[in-house]
């Protein structure tokens, strides 16, 4: 099941940091659990199981609602507004 936020996403985005969480890397950190990519702008950020929780922070600051797992073999998406997998 999808949500209206998915329908508003661009057709594709390029990940801004294929090597890891862009925010952690900018701070000289490499301590994240899993990665997410913003489907609005391509920002790669760490998940809520990571110490800094940059993916959630990206949503709260930028308002971009849908992230996709950036882990190999995973393609699920999460909508922060609807608080569910879409």
mmCIF file of C-alpha atoms in Angstrom:
data_model
loop_
_atom_site.group_PDB
_atom_site.id
_atom_site.type_symbol
_atom_site.label_atom_id
_atom_site.label_comp_id
_atom_site.label_asym_id
_atom_site.label_seq_id
_atom_site.Cartn_x
_atom_site.Cartn_y
_atom_site.Cartn_z
ATOM 1 C CA UNK A 1 0.000 0.000 0.000
ATOM 2 C CA UNK A 2 1.347 3.429 -0.882
ATOM 3 C CA UNK A 3 0.662 6.898 0.436
ATOM 4 C CA UNK A 4 0.181 10.259 -1.264
ATOM 5 C CA UNK A 5 3.757 11.230 -0.347
ATOM 6 C CA UNK A 6 5.147 8.477 -2.592
ATOM 7 C CA UNK A 7 3.144 9.835 -5.519
ATOM 8 C CA UNK A 8 4.840 13.235 -5.065
ATOM 9 C CA UNK A 9 8.422 11.896 -5.260
ATOM 10 C CA UNK A 10 10.718 12.521 -8.229
ATOM 11 C CA UNK A 11 11.184 9.603 -10.635
ATOM 12 C CA UNK A 12 14.714 9.020 -9.302
ATOM 13 C CA UNK A 13 17.411 10.552 -7.112
ATOM 14 C CA UNK A 14 21.165 10.069 -6.909
ATOM 15 C CA UNK A 15 22.519 9.189 -3.436
ATOM 16 C CA UNK A 16 24.697 12.054 -2.194
ATOM 17 C CA UNK A 17 27.013 9.766 -0.226
ATOM 18 C CA UNK A 18 27.355 6.170 -1.466
ATOM 19 C CA UNK A 19 30.056 5.541 1.179
ATOM 20 C CA UNK A 20 27.855 6.037 4.248
ATOM 21 C CA UNK A 21 25.877 8.548 6.275
ATOM 22 C CA UNK A 22 26.750 11.958 4.831
ATOM 23 C CA UNK A 23 26.238 13.687 8.194
ATOM 24 C CA UNK A 24 28.347 11.216 10.170
ATOM 25 C CA UNK A 25 31.121 11.308 7.569
ATOM 26 C CA UNK A 26 31.124 15.132 7.628
ATOM 27 C CA UNK A 27 31.665 14.947 11.407
ATOM 28 C CA UNK A 28 34.452 12.369 11.053
ATOM 29 C CA UNK A 29 32.287 9.563 12.448
ATOM 30 C CA UNK A 30 31.722 6.069 11.050
ATOM 31 C CA UNK A 31 29.394 4.677 13.704
ATOM 32 C CA UNK A 32 26.011 3.849 12.168
ATOM 33 C CA UNK A 33 23.812 0.737 12.191
ATOM 34 C CA UNK A 34 21.948 0.992 8.865
ATOM 35 C CA UNK A 35 21.589 3.551 6.117
ATOM 36 C CA UNK A 36 18.574 5.234 4.528
ATOM 37 C CA UNK A 37 18.326 7.400 1.397
ATOM 38 C CA UNK A 38 15.875 10.277 1.075
ATOM 39 C CA UNK A 39 13.676 9.758 -1.966
ATOM 40 C CA UNK A 40 13.116 13.511 -2.333
ATOM 41 C CA UNK A 41 16.751 14.637 -2.564
ATOM 42 C CA UNK A 42 19.065 11.590 -2.335
ATOM 43 C CA UNK A 43 20.545 12.426 1.082
ATOM 44 C CA UNK A 44 22.062 9.304 2.688
ATOM 45 C CA UNK A 45 21.632 9.195 6.460
ATOM 46 C CA UNK A 46 21.793 6.746 9.362
ATOM 47 C CA UNK A 47 18.730 5.043 10.840
ATOM 48 C CA UNK A 48 17.152 5.429 14.282
ATOM 49 C CA UNK A 49 19.152 2.460 15.578
ATOM 50 C CA UNK A 50 22.283 4.535 14.994
ATOM 51 C CA UNK A 51 23.608 6.922 17.661
ATOM 52 C CA UNK A 52 22.948 10.137 15.688
ATOM 53 C CA UNK A 53 19.651 9.199 13.943
ATOM 54 C CA UNK A 54 20.369 11.464 10.982
ATOM 55 C CA UNK A 55 17.577 10.090 8.742
ATOM 56 C CA UNK A 56 14.896 11.183 11.217
ATOM 57 C CA UNK A 57 16.684 14.501 11.707
ATOM 58 C CA UNK A 58 16.686 15.020 7.925
ATOM 59 C CA UNK A 59 12.901 14.581 7.870
ATOM 60 C CA UNK A 60 12.337 16.943 10.812
ATOM 61 C CA UNK A 61 14.580 19.667 9.379
ATOM 62 C CA UNK A 62 13.895 19.298 5.659
ATOM 63 C CA UNK A 63 10.372 17.902 5.665
ATOM 64 C CA UNK A 64 11.195 15.200 3.116
ATOM 65 C CA UNK A 65 8.708 12.459 4.060
ATOM 66 C CA UNK A 66 9.913 9.201 2.459
ATOM 67 C CA UNK A 67 13.178 7.329 2.969
ATOM 68 C CA UNK A 68 14.212 4.013 1.439
ATOM 69 C CA UNK A 69 16.574 1.485 2.943
ATOM 70 C CA UNK A 70 20.070 1.967 1.513
ATOM 71 C CA UNK A 71 21.145 -1.514 2.590
ATOM 72 C CA UNK A 72 22.097 -4.104 -0.066
ATOM 73 C CA UNK A 73 19.149 -6.305 -1.030
ATOM 74 C CA UNK A 74 16.528 -4.108 0.693
ATOM 75 C CA UNK A 75 14.049 -1.863 -1.099
ATOM 76 C CA UNK A 76 11.409 -1.014 1.500
ATOM 77 C CA UNK A 77 10.375 2.607 2.042
ATOM 78 C CA UNK A 78 9.276 4.458 5.192
ATOM 79 C CA UNK A 79 6.970 7.482 5.304
ATOM 80 C CA UNK A 80 7.664 9.650 8.353
ATOM 81 C CA UNK A 81 4.389 11.558 7.946
ATOM 82 C CA UNK A 82 2.186 8.455 7.801
ATOM 83 C CA UNK A 83 4.487 6.556 10.181
ATOM 84 C CA UNK A 84 4.437 3.356 8.118
ATOM 85 C CA UNK A 85 6.153 1.288 5.440
ATOM 86 C CA UNK A 86 4.917 2.272 1.988
#
